[in-house]
Amino acid sequence: MGAKKATLLMLFILTIRVFSQNALSAPEFFSSAYAHYVKEDYYAAITDYKKAIEQNRFYADAYAGLADCYVALRDYKTALFYASKARDINPFSVPFLLLNARIMMLLGKLDEAASLIEKVKRLEPKNPEALLAEAELSIAKGDFSYALMRYQDALRIFPEHRGVLASLAILYDYSGDYESAKKYLDAALRLYPLDVDIYLLAAEYAAKRKDWKNLEDHARDALSIDNKSQQALVFLATAQIARKNYDDAIKTISELIGMSPDSPSTWYLDAMAKAKKGDKKSAIRSLSRLVEIKPDDELARFYLEMLATESLDIKDELRKRLADYHFSSAKAYKEKFLSDKAFMQYRYGLRLFPVDIDANLDFAVMLRERGFLNRYADRLNFLLSLGYSKEVADLKEVADITLSDDVSSRWSSDIFTIEPPSVSVFVALSENSIFTTHPFAGPAVMDALSFTCQQDRRINLIADNAIYYDWEKAFESARAQGVAFFALIEANETERFFSLAYKLYHAQSGRLVAQFDIRKSGNDRVFSAVTRLGEELIGALPFYATIAERKFDKVLINAGASSGLEVDTEFIVLDPEKVTIDPASGKYNYKESDILGTVKITALSDIVSEGQLTISSIFDMVNKGDMLIAKPVSEQGQEKKAAVLSEDSGTVLDKIISFLAGK
């Protein structure tokens, strides 16, 4: 028995020794975690930080490291939980106090953040990080001017402070003072020639300015210091695509895929390189992979849908899958009583897969609910042509009975062949557009905007999706195409927000006649912004209709309820040759002496309407094709003002804090 006990004891000792030799200590886990953090592998970093804490539950630096990881992942509540743990262990640590203060700012807890900053100032009155935190608190409050003053105060005390220089560059960039931003960036680059983050900040600045050569140079400088920097490789690939070095870009992206095979941004760049090279099928595969990983990536999805619509057969399985996403979204919106969004989602889905029977039936019902009975009946006819007769035939019979007394039936006209009233507009993407996380997404946005506007018969939109325009080039193109107006669309994408703005110009004079801005957040921000901008653009155009047919004192008008008309709406009748567009207001100009008569709507359908004609003189000069313009009403309160949007303090603050956290 004694020998057996001795043997067991020896085995136990050997096992402990082997375990001790293989296990890492808490500081070793911490070092491993920090290495992962620097490489932006945040989940691996979290795993090792937690292992360090398992070894030592009072390891304050490990808790702070976890907080940094969750800040990088934008999970600020969890970040604050771990930052508080670090502060509990060491309540007088200035770095931990400032970490908590900055996370509280990101969560909007500004009073608590201010209290912690004051505590730091009492502990260390000349701490430069406290000055930075004060400036960040001003940004959180929306006071950019005071933040700039505090940063300048800090710079006078610490003229070579990395964080101050970088913060000033970021703040001036977001404020639109690009020259000042560049001045501080250049200073940081001179003072910190081996700092990867400074080069990445300079690369981001170059990307926003579409300065592709400097973007590539800064990316290569960063890679010369850290050849595994994924952000530097992303910038390099972006520059290579922009400079049409597609094969080099694909090689760079292959390296990125090897590092992070499930990165949505990597697959997006892979698709852009291949699409611009002309390999649309490969681009579609890359974007399909992306939306599998991240289904709610709207810009990637819009780009994929654009390519699929252009390149794939109408019954392709991928088109059906993409359409199903929109049909599901439509049903979700309907359940929340958001019928306008549901209506648009059905349109997107049916564009991709127009032969889906159930979706067509759902869409037909929505048309009926909106009072668009002619379009409803037309959709039922389409369903019957697909062979769907189970219940559609009965619905069509009821619709025909309802329409028997419709305006279109009384005039015996095929209303779908009547030319609708439309104002021609050339639309192009402004060169000032910025796509921070989806470079080259402009064509997808313009394609979506064009499709959104197609539902309205009042606009004939001519879009150039391929290139960026400045005002001069857009003005020249509009005149060459003979359109009435042109619009420059400016897009601005960040990780949190998506904004769109238009400026509408008179095509012949180039004068600005209307403008509008919209900014959206949330998972459907691109869809919502595009939809709203399309509505506002159409609403800014002057409306007219024409006389499609005439029977004595009755006229058929080529516009109806779907154009916003109502019974008793009154129009004046004009010879279209006598009507011009005022270059200052964008409204129709005419002389009182040119008025031929008036029309008052007496019956309304969705696509056409009927009106009572009254002649203005003893001579009846009203003809088919004459122009109808709404009778002038009081202009008070009619002018559309551009929406004024405040600066996004959260975006700036997040950028500055993220930079400082990476130092």
XYZ file of C-alpha atoms in Angstrom:
663
model
C 0.000 0.000 0.000
C 2.876 2.340 0.849
C 4.435 1.863 -2.604
C 1.083 2.555 -4.333
C 0.587 5.750 -2.335
C 4.094 6.898 -3.213
C 3.464 6.244 -6.928
C 0.162 8.182 -6.878
C 1.821 11.070 -5.104
C 4.624 11.159 -7.675
C 2.078 11.166 -10.562
C 0.154 14.004 -8.894
C 3.327 16.092 -8.513
C 4.326 15.453 -12.135
C 0.829 16.422 -13.332
C 0.975 19.679 -11.370
C 4.430 20.435 -12.814
C 3.264 19.794 -16.382
C 0.147 21.951 -15.828
C 2.263 24.729 -14.320
C 4.669 24.646 -17.255
C 1.822 24.867 -19.816
C -0.439 27.426 -18.081
C 0.118 31.151 -18.721
C 0.302 33.609 -15.894
C -2.116 36.548 -15.607
C 0.459 39.058 -16.998
C 1.129 36.691 -19.924
C -2.594 36.455 -20.722
C -2.742 40.247 -20.448
C 0.113 40.665 -22.919
C -1.514 38.220 -25.322
C -4.845 40.062 -25.008
C -3.236 43.429 -25.707
C -1.518 42.020 -28.791
C -4.899 40.859 -30.082
C -6.377 44.275 -29.276
C -3.704 46.081 -31.280
C -4.500 43.783 -34.241
C -8.219 44.695 -33.842
C -9.075 41.087 -32.988
C -11.283 42.230 -30.144
C -13.028 38.953 -29.364
C -9.714 37.120 -28.973
C -8.520 39.984 -26.782
C -11.653 39.683 -24.628
C -11.032 35.960 -24.185
C -7.468 36.473 -22.969
C -8.327 39.432 -20.732
C -10.943 37.248 -19.034
C -8.379 34.479 -18.597
C -6.057 36.981 -16.938
C -8.878 37.922 -14.560
C -9.515 34.239 -13.809
C -5.902 34.067 -12.656
C -6.162 37.327 -10.690
C -9.622 38.735 -10.005
C -8.073 42.030 -8.817
C -6.268 42.635 -12.113
C -7.504 46.201 -12.734
C -5.608 46.656 -16.008
C -7.330 43.586 -17.437
C -10.748 45.019 -16.579
C -9.718 48.277 -18.266
C -8.563 46.279 -21.290
C -11.986 44.632 -21.502
C -13.559 48.095 -21.386
C -11.351 49.237 -24.290
C -12.426 46.206 -26.333
C -16.110 46.875 -25.772
C -15.632 50.553 -26.656
C -14.106 49.409 -29.950
C -17.140 47.139 -30.470
C -19.482 50.091 -29.685
C -20.965 48.197 -26.723
C -20.670 51.083 -24.303
C -22.836 49.664 -21.508
C -20.644 46.587 -21.191
C -17.563 48.791 -21.500
C -18.735 50.890 -18.557
C -19.372 47.745 -16.498
C -15.728 46.646 -16.830
C -14.322 50.182 -16.551
C -16.205 50.534 -13.249
C -14.639 47.270 -12.054
C -11.163 48.697 -12.738
C -12.046 51.936 -10.898
C -13.438 49.995 -7.929
C -10.107 48.202 -7.539
C -8.071 51.410 -7.895
C -10.371 54.411 -7.282
C -7.555 56.998 -7.530
C -6.113 55.814 -10.845
C -6.259 58.770 -13.258
C -6.329 56.534 -16.384
C -9.262 54.542 -14.944
C -11.142 57.704 -13.965
C -10.697 59.123 -17.470
C -11.681 55.824 -19.075
C -14.929 55.840 -17.106
C -15.529 59.519 -17.935
C -15.092 58.949 -21.672
C -17.408 55.948 -21.742
C -20.002 57.919 -19.779
C -19.805 60.650 -22.432
C -20.487 58.078 -25.134
C -23.520 56.935 -23.135
C -24.739 60.521 -22.707
C -24.087 60.563 -18.939
C -22.480 63.988 -19.111
C -22.902 65.094 -15.489
C -21.252 61.911 -14.201
C -18.441 62.336 -16.724
C -17.898 65.956 -15.648
C -17.686 64.870 -12.008
C -14.954 62.332 -12.783
C -12.977 64.866 -14.850
C -13.086 67.330 -11.940
C -11.755 64.579 -9.678
C -8.824 64.011 -12.068
C -8.073 67.768 -12.081
C -7.952 67.760 -8.284
C -5.599 64.798 -8.276
C -3.379 66.042 -11.131
C -4.142 69.680 -12.068
C -1.750 69.700 -15.044
C -2.672 66.324 -16.502
C -2.963 66.800 -20.295
C -5.477 63.958 -20.565
C -7.825 65.865 -18.254
C -7.672 68.849 -20.637
C -8.504 66.521 -23.525
C -11.392 65.014 -21.597
C -12.764 68.505 -20.881
C -12.700 69.259 -24.595
C -14.401 65.942 -25.341
C -17.112 66.804 -22.816
C -17.734 70.042 -24.734
C -18.091 68.042 -27.939
C -20.578 65.756 -26.227
C -22.586 68.857 -25.280
C -22.464 70.080 -28.899
C -20.222 73.072 -28.100
C -17.553 72.622 -30.767
C -16.228 76.184 -30.389
C -15.428 75.715 -26.697
C -13.886 72.315 -27.441
C -11.543 73.945 -29.955
C -10.566 76.554 -27.352
C -9.770 73.850 -24.795
C -7.692 71.902 -27.326
C -5.793 75.063 -28.255
C -5.167 75.736 -24.538
C -3.812 72.199 -24.202
C -1.627 72.670 -27.274
C 0.001 75.779 -25.818
C 0.957 73.796 -22.718
C 1.843 70.587 -24.572
C 2.744 71.667 -28.150
C 3.835 68.195 -29.219
C 1.089 66.158 -27.546
C -0.027 63.409 -29.884
C -3.605 63.265 -28.631
C -4.087 67.042 -28.834
C -2.803 67.249 -32.407
C -4.924 64.296 -33.520
C -8.039 65.587 -31.755
C -7.663 69.012 -33.371
C -7.287 67.392 -36.784
C -10.420 65.292 -36.257
C -12.502 68.189 -34.942
C -11.474 70.610 -37.699
C -12.149 67.926 -40.302
C -15.693 67.345 -39.042
C -16.229 71.113 -38.798
C -15.372 71.519 -42.479
C -12.102 73.414 -41.965
C -10.010 70.994 -43.994
C -6.919 73.211 -44.224
C -6.640 73.457 -40.431
C -7.208 69.716 -40.124
C -4.383 69.086 -42.583
C -2.069 71.472 -40.708
C -2.402 69.497 -37.471
C -2.180 66.174 -39.257
C 1.049 67.230 -40.965
C 2.458 68.311 -37.594
C 1.556 64.946 -36.062
C 3.155 63.102 -38.980
C 6.398 65.070 -38.543
C 6.515 64.509 -34.787
C 5.444 60.860 -34.807
C 6.950 59.257 -37.939
C 6.659 55.751 -36.465
C 3.069 56.011 -35.233
C 0.727 53.724 -37.184
C -2.432 55.393 -35.887
C -1.295 58.828 -37.087
C -0.722 57.448 -40.585
C -4.141 55.794 -40.504
C -5.732 59.088 -39.466
C -3.962 60.828 -42.340
C -5.124 58.069 -44.686
C -8.723 58.564 -43.582
C -8.415 62.291 -44.239
C -7.065 61.575 -47.727
C -9.876 59.089 -48.434
C -12.526 61.688 -47.584
C -10.887 64.147 -49.968
C -10.600 61.428 -52.651
C -6.847 62.083 -52.648
C -6.055 58.560 -53.772
C -2.295 58.978 -54.171
C -1.827 60.254 -50.622
C -4.208 57.574 -49.370
C -1.979 54.905 -50.889
C 1.191 56.586 -49.586
C -0.121 56.836 -46.021
C -1.378 53.250 -46.115
C 2.029 52.015 -47.256
C 3.739 54.099 -44.555
C 1.517 52.471 -41.943
C 2.263 49.019 -43.346
C 5.991 49.713 -43.254
C 5.598 49.983 -39.475
C 2.992 47.241 -39.003
C 2.653 44.983 -42.033
C -0.361 43.229 -40.476
C -2.460 46.345 -39.935
C -5.834 45.409 -41.400
C -7.031 49.015 -41.554
C -3.916 49.988 -43.501
C -4.548 47.129 -45.934
C -8.162 48.292 -46.326
C -6.949 51.803 -47.173
C -4.355 50.414 -49.581
C -6.937 48.292 -51.403
C -9.311 51.271 -51.569
C -6.606 53.428 -53.143
C -5.659 50.683 -55.593
C -9.287 50.320 -56.717
C -9.684 54.084 -57.076
C -6.474 54.257 -59.126
C -7.718 51.356 -61.301
C -4.988 48.958 -60.187
C -7.560 46.202 -59.836
C -5.234 43.187 -59.898
C -3.067 44.718 -57.156
C -6.201 45.476 -55.165
C -7.421 41.887 -55.465
C -4.049 40.646 -54.160
C -4.228 43.031 -51.206
C -7.787 41.939 -50.477
C -6.786 38.271 -50.630
C -4.341 38.988 -47.833
C -7.159 40.604 -45.849
C -9.455 37.625 -46.431
C -6.723 35.367 -45.097
C -6.525 37.444 -41.932
C -10.268 37.879 -41.404
C -12.400 35.654 -43.668
C -15.695 36.866 -42.182
C -15.012 40.586 -42.422
C -17.894 42.327 -44.297
C -15.685 45.271 -45.290
C -13.151 42.933 -46.904
C -15.774 41.176 -49.008
C -17.210 44.545 -49.968
C -13.843 45.748 -51.288
C -13.368 42.438 -53.078
C -16.696 42.994 -54.841
C -15.807 46.593 -55.763
C -12.478 45.582 -57.273
C -14.078 42.828 -59.343
C -17.096 44.899 -60.395
C -14.903 47.753 -61.589
C -12.675 45.275 -63.383
C -15.802 44.105 -65.247
C -16.203 40.744 -63.532
C -19.783 41.224 -62.317
C -20.401 37.553 -61.592
C -17.467 37.405 -59.171
C -18.588 40.694 -57.630
C -22.060 39.228 -57.098
C -20.542 36.186 -55.357
C -18.504 38.421 -53.027
C -21.480 40.606 -52.159
C -23.635 37.511 -51.643
C -21.063 36.269 -49.147
C -21.158 39.662 -47.429
C -24.946 39.755 -46.967
C -24.807 36.202 -45.588
C -22.413 37.470 -42.909
C -24.211 40.783 -42.381
C -27.781 40.725 -43.747
C -28.563 44.290 -42.637
C -25.705 45.909 -44.593
C -27.938 48.135 -46.701
C -25.392 49.656 -49.071
C -23.884 46.273 -49.879
C -27.369 44.876 -50.441
C -28.347 47.792 -52.701
C -25.166 47.276 -54.738
C -25.800 43.537 -54.974
C -29.384 44.128 -56.100
C -28.236 46.596 -58.738
C -25.750 44.073 -60.167
C -28.277 41.228 -59.950
C -30.914 43.259 -61.791
C -28.410 44.149 -64.504
C -26.756 40.750 -64.909
C -28.962 37.849 -63.794
C -31.954 36.191 -65.410
C -35.288 37.408 -64.097
C -36.024 34.005 -62.521
C -32.551 33.489 -61.044
C -32.613 31.951 -57.574
C -30.431 34.719 -56.112
C -32.863 37.361 -57.329
C -35.647 35.459 -55.589
C -33.680 35.285 -52.315
C -32.924 38.984 -52.470
C -36.573 39.738 -53.197
C -37.716 37.568 -50.273
C -35.707 39.803 -47.936
C -37.786 42.795 -49.065
C -41.055 40.880 -48.913
C -40.289 39.880 -45.313
C -39.416 43.495 -44.491
C -42.678 44.643 -46.092
C -44.714 42.302 -43.912
C -42.838 43.473 -40.806
C -43.565 47.103 -41.659
C -47.239 46.301 -42.272
C -47.488 44.718 -38.837
C -46.184 47.995 -37.390
C -48.697 49.976 -39.513
C -45.893 51.577 -41.536
C -47.700 51.177 -44.834
C -45.566 53.603 -46.873
C -42.396 51.691 -46.012
C -44.145 48.376 -46.647
C -45.343 49.629 -50.034
C -41.812 50.616 -51.046
C -40.333 47.318 -49.841
C -42.796 45.418 -52.039
C -41.696 47.574 -54.975
C -38.029 46.740 -54.341
C -38.827 43.045 -54.052
C -40.965 42.922 -57.189
C -38.275 44.732 -59.133
C -35.963 41.837 -58.339
C -38.459 39.003 -58.747
C -41.584 40.297 -60.518
C -43.177 36.850 -60.922
C -43.635 36.147 -57.208
C -47.363 35.384 -57.014
C -47.942 35.910 -53.295
C -46.022 39.194 -53.243
C -47.926 40.453 -56.277
C -51.207 39.656 -54.565
C -50.107 41.419 -51.357
C -49.001 44.427 -53.388
C -52.283 44.476 -55.300
C -54.179 44.604 -52.016
C -52.060 47.561 -50.907
C -52.902 49.355 -54.164
C -56.595 48.776 -53.514
C -56.267 50.016 -49.929
C -54.728 53.235 -51.253
C -57.649 53.751 -53.616
C -55.600 53.008 -56.743
C -58.254 50.797 -58.324
C -57.004 50.921 -61.905
C -53.511 49.920 -60.833
C -55.073 47.258 -58.594
C -57.026 45.783 -61.516
C -53.937 45.921 -63.730
C -51.944 43.992 -61.118
C -54.723 41.365 -60.941
C -54.552 41.009 -64.720
C -50.830 40.389 -64.377
C -51.484 37.712 -61.764
C -53.979 36.020 -64.074
C -51.337 36.031 -66.820
C -49.053 34.122 -64.432
C -51.708 31.432 -64.120
C -52.811 32.368 -60.616
C -56.595 32.052 -60.754
C -57.539 30.497 -57.413
C -59.033 33.682 -56.004
C -57.791 36.357 -58.389
C -60.562 35.852 -60.940
C -63.192 36.642 -58.303
C -61.253 39.701 -57.148
C -60.900 40.873 -60.741
C -64.630 40.522 -61.338
C -65.396 42.680 -58.286
C -62.784 45.218 -59.399
C -64.314 45.418 -62.897
C -67.746 46.064 -61.403
C -66.317 48.804 -59.179
C -64.514 50.366 -62.152
C -67.575 50.287 -64.415
C -68.450 53.794 -63.250
C -64.840 54.978 -63.077
C -63.629 58.001 -65.035
C -61.618 55.742 -67.331
C -64.711 53.663 -68.206
C -66.797 56.738 -69.034
C -64.139 57.946 -71.447
C -63.500 54.494 -72.976
C -59.790 55.166 -72.737
C -56.869 52.878 -72.048
C -55.501 55.053 -69.315
C -52.180 53.209 -69.213
C -51.381 54.431 -72.727
C -52.020 58.088 -71.872
C -48.758 60.002 -71.595
C -48.390 61.195 -67.980
C -47.297 64.729 -67.076
C -43.646 64.697 -66.159
C -40.887 67.199 -65.501
C -37.451 66.173 -66.746
C -34.623 66.241 -64.202
C -30.985 65.253 -64.613
C -29.631 63.842 -61.349
C -25.994 63.191 -60.485
C -23.927 62.434 -57.404
C -21.962 65.366 -55.995
C -18.200 65.144 -55.813
C -18.522 66.187 -52.155
C -20.128 62.852 -51.254
C -18.298 60.795 -48.624
C -18.682 57.053 -48.083
C -16.630 56.233 -45.009
C -17.325 52.503 -44.680
C -18.557 51.728 -48.226
C -16.292 53.485 -50.717
C -17.562 53.500 -54.305
C -21.189 52.952 -53.186
C -22.409 55.988 -55.120
C -23.859 54.030 -58.081
C -25.958 51.876 -55.742
C -27.394 54.946 -53.988
C -28.212 56.631 -57.290
C -29.784 53.434 -58.624
C -31.996 53.187 -55.535
C -32.970 56.859 -55.787
C -33.842 56.480 -59.471
C -36.000 53.457 -58.716
C -37.714 55.270 -55.838
C -38.674 58.153 -58.117
C -39.974 55.870 -60.877
C -43.181 55.241 -58.929
C -44.275 58.846 -59.486
C -45.496 59.849 -62.946
C -44.665 63.499 -62.266
C -40.917 63.113 -62.792
C -38.815 61.968 -65.720
C -35.548 61.310 -63.957
C -32.346 60.921 -65.954
C -29.522 59.743 -63.725
C -25.820 59.230 -64.259
C -24.773 56.588 -61.751
C -21.232 56.155 -62.970
C -19.235 59.218 -61.910
C -19.117 62.158 -59.522
C -20.105 65.627 -60.701
C -19.287 69.162 -59.699
C -21.801 71.953 -60.341
C -20.200 73.067 -63.592
C -20.180 69.597 -65.116
C -23.775 68.891 -64.026
C -24.918 72.254 -65.446
C -23.270 71.464 -68.770
C -24.812 67.965 -68.928
C -28.287 69.276 -68.056
C -28.210 71.875 -70.833
C -26.946 69.301 -73.332
C -29.846 66.962 -72.497
C -32.474 69.698 -72.656
C -33.987 68.945 -69.236
C -35.927 71.441 -67.114
C -33.896 70.982 -63.917
C -30.797 69.273 -62.595
C -30.079 68.070 -59.078
C -26.807 67.337 -57.328
C -27.141 64.652 -54.662
C -24.657 64.698 -51.794
C -24.320 61.531 -49.720
C -22.491 61.282 -46.424
C -22.017 57.919 -44.748
C -20.499 57.235 -41.343
C -20.662 54.164 -39.136
C -23.666 55.636 -37.292
C -25.503 57.816 -39.783
C -26.448 58.108 -43.409
C -27.397 61.481 -44.827
C -28.551 62.672 -48.220
C -29.032 66.189 -49.520
C -30.137 67.562 -52.838
C -29.728 70.944 -54.472
C -32.155 71.496 -57.326
C -31.158 73.941 -60.063
C -32.894 75.499 -63.035
C -31.237 73.821 -66.013
C -30.996 76.826 -68.323
C -29.835 79.438 -65.807
C -28.118 77.210 -63.236
C -29.857 79.022 -60.382
C -30.642 77.182 -57.153
C -34.403 76.774 -56.702
C -34.721 74.268 -53.824
C -32.669 72.210 -51.402
C -33.246 69.619 -48.732
C -31.234 67.551 -46.217
C -32.164 64.331 -44.467
C -30.124 62.360 -41.921
C -31.103 58.938 -40.669
C -29.789 56.397 -38.177
C -30.868 52.846 -37.400
C -30.805 49.623 -39.382
C -32.881 50.980 -42.293
C -31.204 54.380 -42.508
C -30.191 54.147 -46.181
C -33.620 52.907 -47.300
C -35.375 55.597 -45.243
C -33.113 58.420 -46.429
C -33.381 57.446 -50.110
C -37.171 57.124 -49.895
C -37.613 60.460 -48.153
C -35.227 62.312 -50.460
C -37.056 60.976 -53.501
C -40.371 62.224 -52.105
C -38.927 65.652 -51.350
C -37.252 65.957 -54.752
C -40.519 65.194 -56.551
C -42.399 67.575 -54.269
C -40.005 70.409 -55.128
C -40.829 70.211 -58.843
C -43.574 72.384 -60.333
C -46.704 70.339 -61.056
C -48.743 70.439 -64.219
C -51.177 68.215 -66.099
C -52.514 68.170 -69.648
C -55.856 67.694 -71.342
C -55.817 64.123 -72.649
C -59.286 64.206 -74.243
C -62.132 66.703 -74.616
C -65.888 66.294 -75.051
C -67.550 69.706 -75.229
C -67.166 71.218 -71.730
C -65.802 67.995 -70.194
C -62.106 67.137 -70.242
C -60.066 64.068 -69.348
C -56.927 64.976 -67.395
C -53.797 62.833 -67.451
C -53.309 62.975 -63.660
C -55.340 61.660 -60.747
C -55.313 60.717 -57.095
C -51.868 59.118 -57.290
C -50.521 62.574 -58.236
C -52.165 64.118 -55.186
C -55.199 65.605 -56.961
C -58.580 65.982 -55.277
C -62.122 66.730 -56.373
C -62.692 70.522 -56.736
C -59.010 71.191 -57.488
C -58.937 74.091 -59.961
C -56.553 74.616 -62.861
C -55.950 77.329 -65.416
C -55.583 76.257 -69.060
C -52.585 77.451 -71.060
C -50.958 76.837 -74.423
C -47.769 74.952 -73.431
C -45.779 77.034 -75.911
C -46.592 80.139 -73.832
C -45.350 78.703 -70.511
C -41.794 79.040 -69.199
C -40.089 78.167 -65.917
C -38.994 81.019 -63.662
C -35.236 80.517 -63.064
C -35.408 82.008 -59.565
C -38.355 80.121 -58.089
C -38.600 77.072 -60.361
C -42.316 77.785 -60.830
C -44.243 78.246 -64.056
C -44.354 81.674 -65.677
C -47.172 82.886 -67.951
C -49.093 86.046 -68.819
C -52.642 86.577 -67.617
C -53.598 87.281 -71.239
C -52.461 83.744 -72.202
C -55.041 82.017 -69.967
C -57.472 80.097 -72.192
C -59.867 78.952 -69.492
C -60.217 77.065 -66.233
C -60.848 73.432 -65.289
C -62.368 72.200 -62.044
C -62.015 68.503 -61.194
C -65.420 66.851 -60.839
C -64.504 63.157 -60.762
C -61.330 61.403 -59.723
C -59.580 58.131 -60.483
C -56.106 57.042 -59.498
C -54.391 57.744 -62.836
C -56.767 60.163 -64.574
C -59.480 62.619 -63.614
C -62.405 64.409 -65.210
C -62.978 68.139 -65.123
C -65.461 70.844 -66.019
C -64.067 73.301 -68.576
C -64.916 77.002 -68.524
C -63.726 79.149 -71.444
C -62.169 82.524 -70.574
C -63.280 84.449 -73.677
C -65.781 84.341 -76.519
C -63.249 82.364 -78.552
C -62.827 78.691 -77.669
C -59.119 78.004 -78.174
C -58.742 75.048 -75.782
C -57.251 71.940 -77.417
C -56.193 68.462 -76.506
C -52.645 68.659 -75.119
C -53.089 72.061 -73.485
C -51.358 72.555 -70.175
C -53.113 72.698 -66.791
C -51.475 74.576 -63.935
C -52.969 74.849 -60.463
C -54.685 78.140 -59.766
C -52.424 80.467 -57.755
C -53.061 80.467 -54.008
C -51.554 82.509 -51.199
C -47.829 81.866 -51.197
C -47.545 82.315 -47.433
C -45.953 79.282 -45.831
C -45.547 77.534 -49.188
C -41.792 77.854 -49.629
C -39.864 74.723 -48.704
C -36.964 75.395 -46.427
C -33.868 73.300 -46.272
C -33.702 71.181 -43.156
C -30.945 72.447 -40.871
C -29.123 69.609 -39.217
C -26.940 70.026 -36.160
C -23.436 68.635 -36.071
C -23.270 65.029 -35.008
C -21.428 65.339 -31.725
C -21.549 61.578 -31.181
C -19.645 60.826 -34.382
C -16.845 63.286 -33.586
C -16.598 62.189 -29.972
C -16.549 58.513 -30.920
C -13.784 59.163 -33.452
C -11.588 61.051 -30.990
C -12.074 58.586 -28.134
C -11.458 55.616 -30.440
C -8.190 57.199 -31.611
C -7.040 57.902 -28.062
C -7.955 54.378 -26.960
C -5.709 52.940 -29.651
C -2.586 54.750 -28.560
